[in-house]
PDB file of C-alpha atoms in Angstrom:
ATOM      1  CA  UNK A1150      -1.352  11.654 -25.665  1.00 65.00           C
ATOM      2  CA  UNK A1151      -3.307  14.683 -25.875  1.00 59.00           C
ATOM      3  CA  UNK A1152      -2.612  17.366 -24.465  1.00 90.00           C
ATOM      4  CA  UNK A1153      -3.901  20.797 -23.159  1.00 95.00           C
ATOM      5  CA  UNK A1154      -1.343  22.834 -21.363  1.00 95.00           C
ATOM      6  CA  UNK A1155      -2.229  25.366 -19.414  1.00 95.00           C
ATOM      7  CA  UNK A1156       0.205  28.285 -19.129  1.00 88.00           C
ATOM      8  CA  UNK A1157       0.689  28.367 -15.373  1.00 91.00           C
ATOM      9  CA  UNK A1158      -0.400  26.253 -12.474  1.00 93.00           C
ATOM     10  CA  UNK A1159      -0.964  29.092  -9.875  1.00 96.00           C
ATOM     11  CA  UNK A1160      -1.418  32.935 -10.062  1.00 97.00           C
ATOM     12  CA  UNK A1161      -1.543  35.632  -7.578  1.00 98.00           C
ATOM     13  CA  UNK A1162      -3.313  39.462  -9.449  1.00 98.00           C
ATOM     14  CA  UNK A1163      -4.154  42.508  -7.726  1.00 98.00           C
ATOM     15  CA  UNK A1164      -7.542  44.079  -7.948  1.00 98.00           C
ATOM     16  CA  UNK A1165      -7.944  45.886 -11.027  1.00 98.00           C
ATOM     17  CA  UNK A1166      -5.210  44.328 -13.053  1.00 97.00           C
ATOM     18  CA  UNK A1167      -5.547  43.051 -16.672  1.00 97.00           C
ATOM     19  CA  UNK A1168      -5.155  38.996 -16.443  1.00 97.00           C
ATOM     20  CA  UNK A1169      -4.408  36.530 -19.204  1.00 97.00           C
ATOM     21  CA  UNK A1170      -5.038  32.791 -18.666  1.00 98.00           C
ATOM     22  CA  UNK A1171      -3.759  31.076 -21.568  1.00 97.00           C
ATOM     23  CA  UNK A1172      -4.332  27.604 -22.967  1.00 97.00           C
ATOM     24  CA  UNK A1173      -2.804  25.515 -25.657  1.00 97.00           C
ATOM     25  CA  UNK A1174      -4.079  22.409 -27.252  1.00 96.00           C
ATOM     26  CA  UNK A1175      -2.304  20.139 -29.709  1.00 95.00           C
ATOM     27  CA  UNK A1176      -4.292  17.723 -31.298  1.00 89.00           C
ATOM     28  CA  UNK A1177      -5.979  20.146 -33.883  1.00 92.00           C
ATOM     29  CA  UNK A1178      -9.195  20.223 -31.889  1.00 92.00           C
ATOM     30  CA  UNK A1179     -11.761  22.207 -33.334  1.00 93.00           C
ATOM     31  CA  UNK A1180     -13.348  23.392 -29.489  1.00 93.00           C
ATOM     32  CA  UNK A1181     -11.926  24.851 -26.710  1.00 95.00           C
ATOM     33  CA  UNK A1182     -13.506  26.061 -23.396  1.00 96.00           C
ATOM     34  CA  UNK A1183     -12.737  27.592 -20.392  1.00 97.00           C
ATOM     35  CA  UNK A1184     -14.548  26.631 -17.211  1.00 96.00           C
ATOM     36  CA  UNK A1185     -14.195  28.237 -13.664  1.00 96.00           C
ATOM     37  CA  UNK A1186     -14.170  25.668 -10.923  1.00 94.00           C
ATOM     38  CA  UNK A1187     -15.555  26.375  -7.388  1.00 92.00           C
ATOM     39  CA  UNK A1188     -16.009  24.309  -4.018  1.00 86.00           C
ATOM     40  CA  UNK A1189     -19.798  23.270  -3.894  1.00 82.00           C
ATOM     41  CA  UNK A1190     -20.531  24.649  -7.286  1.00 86.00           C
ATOM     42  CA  UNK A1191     -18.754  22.129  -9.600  1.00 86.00           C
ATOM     43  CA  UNK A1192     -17.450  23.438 -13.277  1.00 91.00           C
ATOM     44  CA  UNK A1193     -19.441  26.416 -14.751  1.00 93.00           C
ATOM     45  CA  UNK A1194     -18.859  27.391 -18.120  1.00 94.00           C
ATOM     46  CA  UNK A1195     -17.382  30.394 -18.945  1.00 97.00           C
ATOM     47  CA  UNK A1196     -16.710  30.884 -22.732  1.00 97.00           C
ATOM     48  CA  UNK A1197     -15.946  28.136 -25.480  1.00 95.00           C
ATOM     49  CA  UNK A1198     -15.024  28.590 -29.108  1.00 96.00           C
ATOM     50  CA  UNK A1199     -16.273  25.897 -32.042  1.00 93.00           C
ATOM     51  CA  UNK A1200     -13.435  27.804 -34.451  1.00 93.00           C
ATOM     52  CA  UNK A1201     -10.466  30.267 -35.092  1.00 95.00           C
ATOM     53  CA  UNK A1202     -11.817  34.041 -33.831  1.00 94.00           C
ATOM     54  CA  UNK A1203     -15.277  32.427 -33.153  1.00 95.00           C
ATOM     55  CA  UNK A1204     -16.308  32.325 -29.627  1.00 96.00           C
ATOM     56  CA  UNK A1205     -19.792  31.966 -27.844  1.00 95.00           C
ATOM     57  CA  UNK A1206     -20.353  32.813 -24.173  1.00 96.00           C
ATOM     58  CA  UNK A1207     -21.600  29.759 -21.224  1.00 94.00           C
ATOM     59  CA  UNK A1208     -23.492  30.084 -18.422  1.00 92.00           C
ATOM     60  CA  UNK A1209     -21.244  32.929 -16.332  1.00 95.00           C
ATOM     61  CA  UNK A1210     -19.112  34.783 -18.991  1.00 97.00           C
ATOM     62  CA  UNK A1211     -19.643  38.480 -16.953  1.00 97.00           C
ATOM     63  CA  UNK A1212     -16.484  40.017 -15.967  1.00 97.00           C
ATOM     64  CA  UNK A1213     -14.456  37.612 -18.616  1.00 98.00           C
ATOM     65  CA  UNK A1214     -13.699  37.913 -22.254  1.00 98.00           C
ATOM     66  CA  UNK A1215     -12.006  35.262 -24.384  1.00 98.00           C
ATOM     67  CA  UNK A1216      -9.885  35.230 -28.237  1.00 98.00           C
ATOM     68  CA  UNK A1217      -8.978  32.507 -30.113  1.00 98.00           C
ATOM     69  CA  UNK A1218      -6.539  33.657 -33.255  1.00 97.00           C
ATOM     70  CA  UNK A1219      -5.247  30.540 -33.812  1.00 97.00           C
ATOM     71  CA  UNK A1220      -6.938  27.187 -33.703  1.00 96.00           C
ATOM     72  CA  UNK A1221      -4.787  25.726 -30.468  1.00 97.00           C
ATOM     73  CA  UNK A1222      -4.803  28.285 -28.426  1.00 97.00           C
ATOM     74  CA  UNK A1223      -7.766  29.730 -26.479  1.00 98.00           C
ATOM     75  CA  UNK A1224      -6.953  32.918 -24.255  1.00 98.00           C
ATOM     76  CA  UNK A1225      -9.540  33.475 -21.151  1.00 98.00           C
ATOM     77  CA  UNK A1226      -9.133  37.404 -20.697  1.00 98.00           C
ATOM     78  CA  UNK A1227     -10.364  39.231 -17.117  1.00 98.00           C
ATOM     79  CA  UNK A1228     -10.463  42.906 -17.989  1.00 95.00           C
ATOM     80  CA  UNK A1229     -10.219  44.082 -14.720  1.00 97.00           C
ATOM     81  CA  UNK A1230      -9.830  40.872 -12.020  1.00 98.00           C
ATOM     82  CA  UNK A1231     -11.723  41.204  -8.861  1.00 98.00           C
ATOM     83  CA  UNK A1232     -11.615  39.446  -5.849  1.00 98.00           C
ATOM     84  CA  UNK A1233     -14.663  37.530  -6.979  1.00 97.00           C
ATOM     85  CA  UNK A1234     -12.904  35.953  -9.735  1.00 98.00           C
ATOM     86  CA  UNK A1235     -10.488  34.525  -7.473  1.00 98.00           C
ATOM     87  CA  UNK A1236     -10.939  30.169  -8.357  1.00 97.00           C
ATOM     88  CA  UNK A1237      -9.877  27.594 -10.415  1.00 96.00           C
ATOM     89  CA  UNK A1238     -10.001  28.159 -13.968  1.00 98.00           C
ATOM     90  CA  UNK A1239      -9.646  24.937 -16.487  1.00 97.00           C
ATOM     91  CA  UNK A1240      -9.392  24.500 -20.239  1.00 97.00           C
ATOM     92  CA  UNK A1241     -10.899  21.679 -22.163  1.00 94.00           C
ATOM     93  CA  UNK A1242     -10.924  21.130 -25.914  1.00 93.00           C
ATOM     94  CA  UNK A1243     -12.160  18.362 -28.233  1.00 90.00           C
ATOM     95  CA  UNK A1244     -13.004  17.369 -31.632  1.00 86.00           C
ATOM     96  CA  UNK A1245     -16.538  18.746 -33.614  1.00 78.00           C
ATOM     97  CA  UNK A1246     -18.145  15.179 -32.363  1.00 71.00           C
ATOM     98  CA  UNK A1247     -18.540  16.403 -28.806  1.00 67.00           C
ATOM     99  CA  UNK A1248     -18.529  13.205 -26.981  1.00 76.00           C
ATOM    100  CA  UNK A1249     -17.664  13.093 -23.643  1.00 75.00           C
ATOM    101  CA  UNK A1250     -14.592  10.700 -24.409  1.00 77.00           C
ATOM    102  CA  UNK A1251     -12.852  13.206 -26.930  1.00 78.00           C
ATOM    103  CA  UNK A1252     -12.927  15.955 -23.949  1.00 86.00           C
ATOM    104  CA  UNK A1253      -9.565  16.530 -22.913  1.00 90.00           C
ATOM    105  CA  UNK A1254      -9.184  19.336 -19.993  1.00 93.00           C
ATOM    106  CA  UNK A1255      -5.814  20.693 -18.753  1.00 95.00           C
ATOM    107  CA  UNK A1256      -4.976  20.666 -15.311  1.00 94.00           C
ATOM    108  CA  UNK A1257      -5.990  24.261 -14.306  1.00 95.00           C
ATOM    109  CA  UNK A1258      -4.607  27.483 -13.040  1.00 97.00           C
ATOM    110  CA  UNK A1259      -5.425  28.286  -9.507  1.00 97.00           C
ATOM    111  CA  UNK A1260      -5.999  32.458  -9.793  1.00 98.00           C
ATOM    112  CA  UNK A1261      -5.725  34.080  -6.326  1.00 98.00           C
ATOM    113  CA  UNK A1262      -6.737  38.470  -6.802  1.00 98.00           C
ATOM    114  CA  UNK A1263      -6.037  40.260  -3.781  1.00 98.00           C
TER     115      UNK A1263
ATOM    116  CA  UNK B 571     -32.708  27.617 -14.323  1.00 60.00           C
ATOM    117  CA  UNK B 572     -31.811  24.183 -15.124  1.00 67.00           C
ATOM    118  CA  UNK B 573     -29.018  22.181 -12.960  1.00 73.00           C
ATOM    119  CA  UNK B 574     -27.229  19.092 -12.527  1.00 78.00           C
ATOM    120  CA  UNK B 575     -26.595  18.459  -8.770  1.00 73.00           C
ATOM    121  CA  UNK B 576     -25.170  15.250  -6.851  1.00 64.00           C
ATOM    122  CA  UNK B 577     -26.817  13.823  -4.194  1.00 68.00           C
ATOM    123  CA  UNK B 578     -24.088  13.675  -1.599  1.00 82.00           C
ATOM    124  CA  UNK B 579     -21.043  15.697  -1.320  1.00 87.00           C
ATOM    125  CA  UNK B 580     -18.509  12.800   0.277  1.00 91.00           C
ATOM    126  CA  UNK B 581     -18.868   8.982   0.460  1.00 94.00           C
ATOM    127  CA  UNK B 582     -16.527   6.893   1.693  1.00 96.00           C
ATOM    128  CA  UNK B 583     -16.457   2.951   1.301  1.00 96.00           C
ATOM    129  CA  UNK B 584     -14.078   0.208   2.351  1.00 97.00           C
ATOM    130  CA  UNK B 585     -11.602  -1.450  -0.281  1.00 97.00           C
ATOM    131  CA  UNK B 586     -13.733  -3.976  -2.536  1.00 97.00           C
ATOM    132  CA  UNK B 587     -17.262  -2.536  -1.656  1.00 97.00           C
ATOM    133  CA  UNK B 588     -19.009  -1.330  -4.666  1.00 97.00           C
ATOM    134  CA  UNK B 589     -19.263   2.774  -4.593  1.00 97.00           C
ATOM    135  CA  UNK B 590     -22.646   4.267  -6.133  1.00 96.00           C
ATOM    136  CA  UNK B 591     -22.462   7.678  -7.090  1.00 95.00           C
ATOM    137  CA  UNK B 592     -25.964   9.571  -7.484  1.00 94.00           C
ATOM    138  CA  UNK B 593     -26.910  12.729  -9.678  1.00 93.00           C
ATOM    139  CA  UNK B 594     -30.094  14.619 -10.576  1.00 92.00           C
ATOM    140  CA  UNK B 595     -31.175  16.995 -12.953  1.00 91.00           C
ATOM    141  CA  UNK B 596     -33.828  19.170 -14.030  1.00 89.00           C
ATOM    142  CA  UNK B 597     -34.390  19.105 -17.554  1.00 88.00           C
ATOM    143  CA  UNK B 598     -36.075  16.925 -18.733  1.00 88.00           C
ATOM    144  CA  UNK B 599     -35.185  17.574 -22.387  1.00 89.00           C
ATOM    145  CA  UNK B 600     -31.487  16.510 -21.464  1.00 89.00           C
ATOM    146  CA  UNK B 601     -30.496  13.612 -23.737  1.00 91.00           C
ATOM    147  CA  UNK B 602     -26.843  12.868 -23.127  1.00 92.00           C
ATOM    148  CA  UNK B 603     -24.482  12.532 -19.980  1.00 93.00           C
ATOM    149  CA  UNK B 604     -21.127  11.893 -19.155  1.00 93.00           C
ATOM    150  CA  UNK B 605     -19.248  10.886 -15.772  1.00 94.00           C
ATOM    151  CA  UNK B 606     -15.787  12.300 -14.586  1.00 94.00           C
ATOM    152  CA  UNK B 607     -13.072  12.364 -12.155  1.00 96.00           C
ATOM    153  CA  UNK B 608     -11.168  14.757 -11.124  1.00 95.00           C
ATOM    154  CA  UNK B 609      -7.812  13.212  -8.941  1.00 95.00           C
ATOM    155  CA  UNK B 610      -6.133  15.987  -7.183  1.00 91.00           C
ATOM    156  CA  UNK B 611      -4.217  18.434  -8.944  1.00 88.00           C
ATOM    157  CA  UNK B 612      -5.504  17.145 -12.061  1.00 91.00           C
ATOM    158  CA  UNK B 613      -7.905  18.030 -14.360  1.00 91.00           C
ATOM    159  CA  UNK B 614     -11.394  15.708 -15.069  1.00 92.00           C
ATOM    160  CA  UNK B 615     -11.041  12.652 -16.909  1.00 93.00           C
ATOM    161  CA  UNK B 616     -13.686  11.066 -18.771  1.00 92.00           C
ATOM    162  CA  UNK B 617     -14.986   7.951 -16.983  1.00 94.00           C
ATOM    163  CA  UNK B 618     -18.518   6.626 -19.149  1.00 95.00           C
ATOM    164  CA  UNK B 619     -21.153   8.376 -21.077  1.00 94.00           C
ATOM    165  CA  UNK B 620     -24.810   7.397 -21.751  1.00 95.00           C
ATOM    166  CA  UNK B 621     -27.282   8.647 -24.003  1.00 94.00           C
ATOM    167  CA  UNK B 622     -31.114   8.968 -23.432  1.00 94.00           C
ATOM    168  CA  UNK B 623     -32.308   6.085 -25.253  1.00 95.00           C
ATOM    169  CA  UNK B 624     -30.317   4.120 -23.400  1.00 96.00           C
ATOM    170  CA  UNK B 625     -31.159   3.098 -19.496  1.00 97.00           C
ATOM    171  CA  UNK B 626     -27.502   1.263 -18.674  1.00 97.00           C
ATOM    172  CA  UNK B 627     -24.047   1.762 -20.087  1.00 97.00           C
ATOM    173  CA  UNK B 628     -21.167  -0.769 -18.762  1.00 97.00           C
ATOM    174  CA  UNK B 629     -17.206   0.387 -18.954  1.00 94.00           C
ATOM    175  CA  UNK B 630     -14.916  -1.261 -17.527  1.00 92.00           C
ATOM    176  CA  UNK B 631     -15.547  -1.823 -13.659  1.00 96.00           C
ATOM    177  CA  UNK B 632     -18.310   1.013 -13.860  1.00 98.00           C
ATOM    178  CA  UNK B 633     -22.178   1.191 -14.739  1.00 98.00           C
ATOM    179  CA  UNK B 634     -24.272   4.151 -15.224  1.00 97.00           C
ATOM    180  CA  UNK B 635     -27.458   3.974 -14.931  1.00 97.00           C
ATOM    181  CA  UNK B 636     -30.415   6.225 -16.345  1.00 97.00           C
ATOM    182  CA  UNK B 637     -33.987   6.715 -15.549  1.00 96.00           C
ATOM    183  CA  UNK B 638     -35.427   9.657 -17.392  1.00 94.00           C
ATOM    184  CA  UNK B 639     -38.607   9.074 -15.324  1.00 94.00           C
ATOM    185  CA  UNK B 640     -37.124  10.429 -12.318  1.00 94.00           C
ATOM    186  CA  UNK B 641     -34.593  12.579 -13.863  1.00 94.00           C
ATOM    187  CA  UNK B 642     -31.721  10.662 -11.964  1.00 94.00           C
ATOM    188  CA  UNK B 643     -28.444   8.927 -13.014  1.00 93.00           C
ATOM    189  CA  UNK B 644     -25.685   7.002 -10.812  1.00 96.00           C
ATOM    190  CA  UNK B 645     -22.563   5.757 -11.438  1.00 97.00           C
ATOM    191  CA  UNK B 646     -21.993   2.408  -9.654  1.00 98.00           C
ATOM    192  CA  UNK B 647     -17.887   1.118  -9.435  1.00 98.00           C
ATOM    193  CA  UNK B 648     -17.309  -2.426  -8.661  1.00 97.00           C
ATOM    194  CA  UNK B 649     -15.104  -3.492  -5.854  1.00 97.00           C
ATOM    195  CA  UNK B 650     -13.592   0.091  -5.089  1.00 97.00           C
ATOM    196  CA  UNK B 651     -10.356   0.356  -5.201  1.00 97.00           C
ATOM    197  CA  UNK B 652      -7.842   3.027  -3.422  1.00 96.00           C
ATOM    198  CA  UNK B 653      -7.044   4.573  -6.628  1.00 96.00           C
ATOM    199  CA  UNK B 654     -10.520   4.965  -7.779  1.00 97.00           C
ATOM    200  CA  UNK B 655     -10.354   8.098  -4.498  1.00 97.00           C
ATOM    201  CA  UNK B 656     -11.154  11.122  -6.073  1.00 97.00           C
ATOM    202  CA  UNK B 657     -14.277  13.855  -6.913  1.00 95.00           C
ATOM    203  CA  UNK B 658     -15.985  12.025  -9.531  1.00 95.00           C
ATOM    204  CA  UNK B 659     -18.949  14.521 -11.674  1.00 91.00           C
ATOM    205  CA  UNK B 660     -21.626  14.001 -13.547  1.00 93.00           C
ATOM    206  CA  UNK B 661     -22.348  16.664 -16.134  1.00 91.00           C
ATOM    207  CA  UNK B 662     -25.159  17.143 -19.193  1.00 88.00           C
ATOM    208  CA  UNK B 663     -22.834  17.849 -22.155  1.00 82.00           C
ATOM    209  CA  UNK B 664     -20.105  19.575 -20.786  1.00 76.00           C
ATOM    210  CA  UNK B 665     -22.452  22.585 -20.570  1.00 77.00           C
ATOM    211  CA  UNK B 666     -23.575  21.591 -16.861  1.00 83.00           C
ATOM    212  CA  UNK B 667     -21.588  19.884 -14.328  1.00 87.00           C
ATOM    213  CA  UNK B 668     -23.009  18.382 -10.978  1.00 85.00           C
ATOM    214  CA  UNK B 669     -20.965  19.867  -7.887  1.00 86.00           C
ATOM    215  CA  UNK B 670     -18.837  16.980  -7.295  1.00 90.00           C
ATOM    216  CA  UNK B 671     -18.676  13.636  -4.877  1.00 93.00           C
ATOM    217  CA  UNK B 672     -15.562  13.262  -3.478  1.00 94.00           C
ATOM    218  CA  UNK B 673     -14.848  10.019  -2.731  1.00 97.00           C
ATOM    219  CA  UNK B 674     -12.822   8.257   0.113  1.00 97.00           C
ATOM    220  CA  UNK B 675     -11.740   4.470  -0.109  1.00 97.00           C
ATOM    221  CA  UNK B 676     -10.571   3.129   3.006  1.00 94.00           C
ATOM    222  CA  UNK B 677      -8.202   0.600   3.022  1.00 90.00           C
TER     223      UNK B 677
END
């Protein structure tokens, strides 16, 4: 099976603090992407990544920065987490043919910042 | 800006009715679409995908259909089942997801 793990399931940051969300694929996918998930807004998307130290930003990538060094693993970066942020995050990746069926998301970090 | 929005936020149907699912969207220049669901604690799963040029797709148990006139799509399930309970998405690409219909199936 493929698989996309995401590094933890729930996460609790203070105001200010530097956050890493990690993400790690391993079916040598060539795309990653990070996606924030809210009640009543569905998935928005962040950042994604077609290659190694190539990224390109979605629809809400303020306040969020990403790096991808190696090819399976794509880190979602919040400089300086505000309460704002606090939500869902998920990871997808999937092959260069972009199909729906070849999209493979992990199971998400819930990020609480107080 | 353009968006991909559901219809309803909950529906709930009775074990063996047939659930139908409705999206819209806005561009008109949108040319594929895929369906997902999202069980709880989980992330989305692929469901069924459908292209422009195409009006109907058929998986297993599920339809989507498309009119491009209207700018709507809806996923139809066939005699619901308790497992199919869960928030089931319709996105354009996986660029723009729909908000998400949960849905309930009573036994």
């Amino acid at each position: 099976d493929v698989k996309v793990t995401q590094s933890s399931r729930y996460l609790v940051k203070r105001t200010g603090e530097k956050v890493f969300l990690e993400c790690v694929q391993d079916m040598d996918h060539e795309n990653m992407f990070w996606y924030r998930q809210d009640p009543g807004l569905g998935l928005r998307l962040i950042y994604f990544s077609y290659d190694v130290k190539m990224k390109e930003k979605g629809d809400i990538p303020e306040g969020y920065s990403v790096s991808r060094e190696k090819k399976e693993r794509f880190s979602l970066i919040l400089e300086s987490a505000s309460t704002n942020q606090t939500s869902m995050y998920l990871c997808a990746s999937s092959p260069h043919t972009g199909t729906g069926d070849g999209y493979t998301f992990g199971s998400g970090t819930r990020l609480t910042v107080v | 800006g353009e968006s991909v929005g559901l219809h309803l936020p909950t529906l709930s149907v009775q074990e063996g009715d047939n659930s139908i699912i409705n999206c819209a969207y806005s561009n008109s220049a949108s040319d594929y679409f895929i369906w997902y669901k999202q069980e709880s604690g989980k992330g989305p799963q692929f469901i069924i995908d459908i292209r422009s040029n195409m009006d109907k797709r058929q998986g297993q148990r599920v339809t989507v259909l498309l009119n491009k006139t209207v700018k709507h799509l809806s996923l139809q399930i066939a005699a619901t089942q308790p497992g199919d309970s869960a928030v089931y998405f319709c996105a354009e690409r996986v660029q723009r997801f729909g908000a998400g219909t949960r849905l309930t199936v009573k036994p």
